[in-house]
Short mmCIF file of C-alpha atoms in Angstrom, two decimals:
data_model
loop_
_atom_site.label_atom_id
_atom_site.label_comp_id
_atom_site.label_asym_id
_atom_site.label_seq_id
_atom_site.Cartn_x
_atom_site.Cartn_y
_atom_site.Cartn_z
CA MET A 20 -7.05 -15.13 9.00
CA LEU A 21 -4.23 -13.30 7.20
CA ASP A 22 -2.37 -16.54 6.55
CA LYS A 23 -5.43 -17.85 4.66
CA LEU A 24 -5.02 -15.23 1.92
CA LYS A 25 -3.57 -16.49 -1.34
CA TYR A 26 -1.60 -13.25 -1.64
CA PRO A 27 -0.55 -10.91 1.20
CA ILE A 28 -2.27 -7.91 -0.38
CA ILE A 29 -5.08 -5.94 1.23
CA GLN A 30 -7.02 -3.21 -0.56
CA ALA A 31 -7.29 -0.26 1.79
CA PRO A 32 -10.79 0.85 2.78
CA MET A 33 -11.05 4.29 1.17
CA ALA A 34 -14.16 6.16 2.26
CA GLY A 35 -15.99 8.67 0.11
CA GLY A 36 -16.96 6.32 -2.70
CA VAL A 37 -13.59 4.99 -3.88
CA SER A 38 -13.86 1.55 -2.26
CA THR A 39 -16.74 0.09 -4.24
CA PRO A 40 -18.13 -3.43 -3.86
CA ALA A 41 -16.81 -4.10 -7.38
CA LEU A 42 -13.26 -3.16 -6.35
CA ALA A 43 -13.39 -5.13 -3.10
CA ALA A 44 -14.79 -8.19 -4.91
CA ALA A 45 -12.19 -7.99 -7.66
CA VAL A 46 -9.39 -7.91 -5.08
CA SER A 47 -10.82 -10.76 -3.01
CA ASN A 48 -11.49 -12.85 -6.12
CA ALA A 49 -7.88 -12.29 -7.22
CA GLY A 50 -6.51 -13.71 -3.98
CA GLY A 51 -6.16 -10.59 -1.86
CA LEU A 52 -8.46 -9.10 0.77
CA GLY A 53 -10.97 -6.53 -0.44
CA PHE A 54 -12.43 -3.93 1.89
CA LEU A 55 -15.63 -1.91 1.98
CA ALA A 56 -15.53 1.53 3.63
CA ALA A 57 -18.40 2.28 6.01
CA GLY A 58 -17.30 5.84 6.71
CA TYR A 59 -19.77 8.58 5.66
CA LYS A 60 -22.34 5.97 4.55
CA THR A 61 -25.71 5.33 6.10
CA THR A 62 -26.19 1.92 7.65
CA GLU A 63 -28.63 0.97 4.90
CA ASP A 64 -26.19 1.98 2.17
CA LEU A 65 -23.53 -0.13 3.88
CA ARG A 66 -25.96 -3.04 3.97
CA LYS A 67 -26.48 -2.66 0.21
CA ASP A 68 -22.71 -2.62 -0.38
CA ILE A 69 -22.29 -5.82 1.63
CA GLN A 70 -25.03 -7.52 -0.35
CA GLU A 71 -23.55 -6.32 -3.64
CA PHE A 72 -20.14 -7.66 -2.65
CA ARG A 73 -21.66 -11.03 -1.81
CA ASN A 74 -23.38 -11.10 -5.18
CA LEU A 75 -19.96 -10.70 -6.79
CA SER A 76 -17.80 -12.85 -4.56
CA SER A 77 -17.97 -15.69 -2.05
CA ASN A 78 -14.50 -14.90 -0.73
CA ILE A 79 -13.62 -13.23 2.55
CA PHE A 80 -13.71 -9.44 2.75
CA GLY A 81 -13.56 -6.69 5.30
CA VAL A 82 -15.51 -3.63 6.41
CA ASN A 83 -13.87 -0.58 7.94
CA LEU A 84 -15.59 1.69 10.47
CA PHE A 85 -14.73 5.11 11.86
CA VAL A 86 -14.52 5.13 15.66
CA PRO A 87 -16.32 8.20 17.03
CA ASN A 88 -14.75 10.28 19.76
CA LEU A 89 -17.43 12.80 20.61
CA ASN A 90 -15.79 13.57 23.95
CA GLU A 91 -12.88 15.11 22.06
CA ILE A 92 -14.91 17.75 20.21
CA ASN A 93 -13.09 20.98 20.99
CA ASP A 94 -15.50 23.83 21.73
CA ASN A 95 -12.64 26.29 21.36
CA CYS A 96 -12.04 25.40 17.73
CA ASN A 97 -12.66 28.48 15.67
CA VAL A 98 -15.23 26.88 13.42
CA ASP A 99 -17.23 30.07 12.85
CA ASP A 100 -14.18 31.99 11.64
CA TYR A 101 -13.31 29.20 9.22
CA ARG A 102 -16.85 29.07 7.96
CA ALA A 103 -16.76 32.80 7.24
CA LYS A 104 -13.60 32.36 5.19
CA LEU A 105 -15.19 29.55 3.19
CA GLU A 106 -18.24 31.64 2.28
CA LYS A 107 -16.41 33.50 -0.49
CA GLU A 108 -15.31 30.22 -2.06
CA ALA A 109 -18.84 28.85 -1.87
CA LEU A 110 -20.11 31.97 -3.61
CA LEU A 111 -17.62 31.52 -6.44
CA LEU A 112 -18.66 27.90 -6.85
CA GLY A 113 -22.36 28.70 -6.74
CA THR A 114 -23.04 26.67 -3.60
CA THR A 115 -23.16 27.14 0.16
CA VAL A 116 -21.07 26.20 3.17
CA GLY A 117 -22.55 23.27 5.07
CA ASP A 118 -23.52 23.26 8.72
CA PRO A 119 -20.80 22.18 11.21
CA ILE A 120 -22.55 18.95 12.17
CA VAL A 121 -21.26 16.68 14.91
CA ASP A 122 -22.28 13.02 14.68
CA ASP A 123 -21.02 9.50 15.42
CA ASP A 124 -21.27 8.20 11.83
CA ASP A 125 -24.15 5.96 12.93
CA TRP A 126 -21.68 3.94 14.99
CA HIS A 127 -24.03 1.70 17.00
CA ASN A 128 -26.23 0.75 14.06
CA LYS A 129 -23.18 -0.11 11.97
CA ILE A 130 -21.74 -2.28 14.74
CA ASP A 131 -25.09 -4.08 14.93
CA LEU A 132 -25.04 -4.57 11.15
CA ILE A 133 -21.50 -5.99 11.28
CA LYS A 134 -22.69 -8.55 13.84
CA GLU A 135 -25.87 -9.34 11.92
CA GLU A 136 -23.99 -9.87 8.66
CA LYS A 137 -21.15 -11.76 10.38
CA ILE A 138 -18.49 -9.80 8.50
CA PRO A 139 -15.30 -11.91 8.30
CA VAL A 140 -12.85 -9.02 8.85
CA VAL A 141 -13.57 -5.71 10.60
CA SER A 142 -11.08 -2.86 10.84
CA PHE A 143 -11.26 0.43 12.71
CA THR A 144 -9.88 3.89 12.03
CA PHE A 145 -9.70 7.04 14.22
CA GLY A 146 -9.61 5.08 17.44
CA CYS A 147 -9.86 1.76 19.21
CA PRO A 148 -13.26 0.30 20.10
CA SER A 149 -13.91 -0.78 23.67
CA THR A 150 -12.56 -4.11 24.86
CA GLU A 151 -16.16 -5.31 25.13
CA THR A 152 -16.99 -4.35 21.53
CA ILE A 153 -13.90 -6.12 20.22
CA LYS A 154 -14.71 -9.19 22.32
CA GLU A 155 -18.28 -9.31 20.99
CA LEU A 156 -17.12 -9.02 17.38
CA LYS A 157 -14.55 -11.77 17.85
CA GLN A 158 -17.09 -14.05 19.50
CA ASN A 159 -19.35 -13.37 16.51
CA GLY A 160 -16.64 -14.64 14.17
CA SER A 161 -14.97 -11.42 13.02
CA PHE A 162 -11.22 -10.94 12.77
CA VAL A 163 -10.58 -7.48 14.28
CA ILE A 164 -7.94 -5.06 13.01
CA VAL A 165 -7.18 -1.64 14.53
CA THR A 166 -5.31 0.98 12.53
CA VAL A 167 -2.58 2.80 14.47
CA THR A 168 -0.07 5.58 13.85
CA ASN A 169 2.26 5.28 16.84
CA LEU A 170 3.46 2.82 19.47
CA GLU A 171 1.13 4.13 22.18
CA GLU A 172 -1.91 3.48 19.98
CA ALA A 173 -0.55 0.05 19.06
CA LYS A 174 -0.28 -0.89 22.74
CA ILE A 175 -3.85 0.27 23.42
CA ALA A 176 -5.19 -1.79 20.50
CA ASN A 177 -3.22 -4.85 21.57
CA GLU A 178 -4.38 -4.60 25.18
CA SER A 179 -7.98 -4.14 23.97
CA GLY A 180 -7.87 -7.49 22.19
CA ALA A 181 -7.27 -6.65 18.53
CA ASP A 182 -6.33 -9.67 16.39
CA ALA A 183 -3.97 -7.57 14.25
CA LEU A 184 -2.63 -4.06 13.88
CA CYS A 185 -2.60 -2.03 10.70
CA LEU A 186 0.44 0.24 10.96
CA GLN A 187 -0.05 3.45 8.98
CA GLY A 188 3.24 5.03 7.99
CA ILE A 189 3.54 8.75 7.36
CA GLU A 190 3.69 8.05 3.61
CA ALA A 191 0.02 7.03 3.50
CA GLY A 192 -2.63 8.91 1.56
CA GLY A 193 -5.95 9.98 3.00
CA HIS A 194 -6.70 10.54 6.66
CA ARG A 195 -4.20 9.90 9.38
CA ALA A 196 -5.78 7.20 11.55
CA SER A 197 -4.69 8.86 14.81
CA PHE A 198 -6.83 8.10 17.86
CA SER A 199 -6.72 11.77 18.92
CA ASN A 200 -7.47 14.61 16.53
CA ASN A 201 -6.97 17.62 18.78
CA MET A 202 -3.61 16.69 20.24
CA GLU A 203 -0.40 17.50 18.42
CA PRO A 204 0.79 14.34 16.65
CA HIS A 205 3.40 12.10 18.21
CA GLU A 206 6.60 11.62 16.28
CA GLU A 207 5.45 10.12 12.99
CA TYR A 208 7.40 7.32 11.38
CA GLY A 209 8.13 6.04 7.94
CA LEU A 210 6.58 2.61 7.51
CA LEU A 211 9.68 0.39 7.79
CA VAL A 212 10.88 2.11 10.96
CA PHE A 213 7.38 1.91 12.42
CA ILE A 214 7.19 -1.84 11.80
CA SER A 215 10.50 -2.38 13.58
CA ILE A 216 9.43 -0.30 16.59
CA VAL A 217 6.13 -2.12 17.02
CA LYS A 218 7.59 -5.60 16.38
CA LYS A 219 10.02 -5.06 19.25
CA GLU A 220 7.16 -4.42 21.71
CA ILE A 221 4.11 -6.32 20.46
CA ASP A 222 3.65 -9.87 19.21
CA ILE A 223 0.49 -9.94 17.09
CA PRO A 224 0.18 -9.88 13.29
CA ILE A 225 1.01 -6.61 11.56
CA ILE A 226 -0.41 -5.16 8.37
CA ALA A 227 1.80 -2.54 6.74
CA ALA A 228 0.20 0.53 5.13
CA GLY A 229 1.63 3.68 3.59
CA GLY A 230 3.39 4.35 0.30
CA ILE A 231 3.23 0.75 -0.94
CA MET A 232 2.92 0.85 -4.73
CA ASP A 233 4.98 -2.04 -6.08
CA GLY A 234 6.21 -5.55 -5.39
CA CYS A 235 9.59 -4.38 -4.15
CA THR A 236 7.98 -2.45 -1.32
CA ILE A 237 5.65 -5.34 -0.52
CA THR A 238 8.70 -7.59 -0.23
CA ALA A 239 10.40 -5.04 2.03
CA VAL A 240 7.53 -4.82 4.51
CA LEU A 241 7.10 -8.59 4.59
CA GLU A 242 10.79 -9.04 5.29
CA ALA A 243 10.53 -6.38 8.01
CA GLY A 244 7.93 -8.51 9.78
CA ALA A 245 4.53 -7.60 8.36
CA SER A 246 2.05 -10.38 7.58
CA ALA A 247 0.45 -8.42 4.73
CA ALA A 248 0.66 -5.14 2.84
CA GLN A 249 -2.29 -2.76 2.58
CA LEU A 250 -2.45 -0.62 -0.57
CA GLY A 251 -4.83 2.25 -1.21
CA THR A 252 -3.42 4.76 -3.68
CA ALA A 253 -2.25 1.88 -5.88
CA PHE A 254 -5.90 0.99 -6.55
CA LEU A 255 -7.16 4.51 -7.33
CA LEU A 256 -6.80 4.14 -11.10
CA CYS A 257 -8.34 0.67 -11.30
CA PRO A 258 -11.55 0.71 -13.37
CA GLU A 259 -13.46 -0.96 -10.52
CA SER A 260 -12.70 1.88 -8.10
CA GLY A 261 -15.09 4.76 -7.56
CA THR A 262 -12.41 7.36 -8.30
CA ASN A 263 -14.21 10.05 -10.32
CA THR A 264 -12.93 11.29 -13.68
CA VAL A 265 -11.53 14.58 -12.36
CA TYR A 266 -9.70 12.79 -9.56
CA ARG A 267 -8.25 10.23 -11.99
CA LYS A 268 -6.98 12.95 -14.28
CA ALA A 269 -5.38 14.85 -11.41
CA LEU A 270 -3.39 11.78 -10.35
CA THR A 271 -1.60 11.78 -13.72
CA ASP A 272 -1.62 15.55 -14.36
CA SER A 273 1.79 17.24 -14.36
CA ASP A 274 0.20 20.28 -12.69
CA PHE A 275 0.10 18.30 -9.45
CA THR A 276 3.60 17.64 -8.23
CA THR A 277 3.45 16.91 -4.52
CA THR A 278 1.34 15.78 -1.55
CA HIS A 279 0.82 17.38 1.83
CA ILE A 280 -0.93 16.56 5.10
CA THR A 281 -3.66 19.07 5.87
CA ARG A 282 -6.81 19.70 7.93
CA ALA A 283 -8.26 22.03 5.30
CA PHE A 284 -10.95 19.69 3.93
CA THR A 285 -12.24 17.83 6.97
CA GLY A 286 -10.66 19.17 10.15
CA ARG A 287 -8.66 15.94 10.44
CA ARG A 288 -5.14 15.55 9.15
CA ALA A 289 -5.07 13.86 5.75
CA ARG A 290 -2.57 13.56 2.89
CA GLY A 291 -3.61 14.65 -0.58
CA LEU A 292 -2.40 16.33 -3.74
CA VAL A 293 -1.57 19.98 -3.20
CA ASN A 294 -4.13 22.16 -4.97
CA TYR A 295 -5.55 25.67 -4.57
CA PHE A 296 -7.86 24.88 -1.67
CA LEU A 297 -5.23 22.96 0.28
CA SER A 298 -2.61 25.68 -0.23
CA THR A 299 -4.98 28.49 0.70
CA TYR A 300 -6.64 26.99 3.77
CA ASP A 301 -4.04 24.60 5.17
CA LYS A 302 -3.09 26.92 8.02
CA GLU A 303 -6.61 28.24 8.51
CA ALA A 304 -8.56 25.06 9.28
CA PRO A 305 -9.32 24.20 12.92
CA ALA A 306 -8.92 20.71 14.38
CA ALA A 307 -12.68 20.20 14.22
CA TYR A 308 -13.83 16.87 12.82
CA PRO A 309 -16.43 16.10 11.55
CA GLN A 310 -17.61 19.73 11.55
CA VAL A 311 -15.19 20.88 8.85
CA HIS A 312 -15.96 17.78 6.76
CA TYR A 313 -19.62 18.78 6.62
CA MET A 314 -18.79 22.46 6.07
CA THR A 315 -16.72 21.78 2.95
CA GLN A 316 -18.81 18.88 1.63
CA LYS A 317 -20.95 20.95 -0.75
CA LEU A 318 -17.90 22.81 -2.08
CA ARG A 319 -16.17 19.53 -2.86
CA LYS A 320 -19.23 18.04 -4.53
CA GLU A 321 -19.74 21.13 -6.67
CA ALA A 322 -16.06 21.01 -7.66
CA VAL A 323 -16.50 17.44 -8.93
CA GLN A 324 -19.63 18.35 -10.88
CA SER A 325 -17.92 21.35 -12.48
CA ASN A 326 -14.68 19.43 -13.26
CA ASN A 327 -12.68 21.70 -10.97
CA PRO A 328 -9.84 19.87 -9.14
CA LYS A 329 -8.77 23.09 -7.37
CA TYR A 330 -11.35 22.53 -4.63
CA MET A 331 -11.36 18.73 -4.37
CA SER A 332 -9.86 16.58 -1.65
CA LEU A 333 -7.52 14.59 -3.88
CA TRP A 334 -6.31 12.06 -1.33
CA ALA A 335 -3.11 10.32 -2.38
CA GLY A 336 -0.06 8.75 -0.79
CA GLN A 337 3.50 9.83 -1.49
CA GLY A 338 3.91 7.16 -4.15
CA TYR A 339 0.90 8.25 -6.24
CA LYS A 340 2.95 8.75 -9.40
CA LEU A 341 3.46 4.98 -9.51
CA ALA A 342 -0.28 4.25 -9.75
CA GLN A 343 -1.25 2.10 -12.74
CA SER A 344 -4.47 2.06 -14.77
CA LEU A 345 -5.00 -1.69 -14.53
CA PRO A 346 -7.96 -3.86 -13.54
CA ALA A 347 -7.56 -4.84 -9.90
CA ALA A 348 -6.87 -8.50 -10.70
CA ASP A 349 -4.17 -7.54 -13.19
CA LEU A 350 -2.62 -5.15 -10.69
CA ILE A 351 -2.40 -7.89 -8.07
CA LYS A 352 -0.89 -10.27 -10.62
CA THR A 353 1.68 -7.63 -11.58
CA LEU A 354 2.54 -6.92 -7.94
CA MET A 355 3.00 -10.61 -7.14
CA LEU A 356 5.22 -11.12 -10.17
CA GLN A 357 7.43 -8.35 -8.77
CA VAL A 358 7.36 -9.91 -5.30
CA ASN A 359 8.43 -13.29 -6.63
CA LYS A 360 11.29 -12.06 -8.78
#
């Protein structure tokens, strides 16, 4: 599947509204592989996104799903204490703290939809589906990718039948794709080292993700053994993306100077621009996902509506300062010109 792409560029599936059908279609039409993000969406909204993509493009595309791990919900997480601390912020913003909901992101219905729609490429984050689920998807015609953050996860995905691995280096923006949320992270690798480690042990196609912002880095990961490069932050400023105005401004604002991995916004580790909320609550947040996500959801939405980046989850990789405000097709053309120099 990956060798059928005109260009070895994959647009990362960024949940929360950034990965629009328009962005995915623009990338696929330009010769890359566009992705829709199923995370946080209802099954019906995902169905609408798939239809909208197909109205814009006849090329292959992918859908990314969050793998639920309800058995890992930690009852000892101090969710109530964190909620109490968030109440004062909610009061200042004129909103309320959400309920600490636990759900599976409509997992089974989304899997059924993927089968029904015969999605060409399906990727998974936050875990590895069962061997049976992967087998069923492959028999239905889907190319299955599992996102991993360490060698142990890569081996599990390989043994479960994944067609390819998406290796997420520590440089990546947004959520760490770790299978386990409650456990302390394994040693975390920069992308090039991670590729070398996995290539030595596993012989299936690799997609490289994390900190890739230009053609030079794409060339480097391809030479290291990757079959394609997955870029997320690089597409944030494209007009087709769903990046809101406040978020776009923050990415180019000199007030934001660094990124950090935190649990503050969702209870899962994720890299974003350092702002007031991240700095204040980084060490306070429990490892409780999706409870914390739902607790802070109203605060984050109100922050967007009031043009207040201090409380927003401004996900970004370490290379965010290299992001360009170009249409997706132009960005891919620019990247490939750099690759072919």
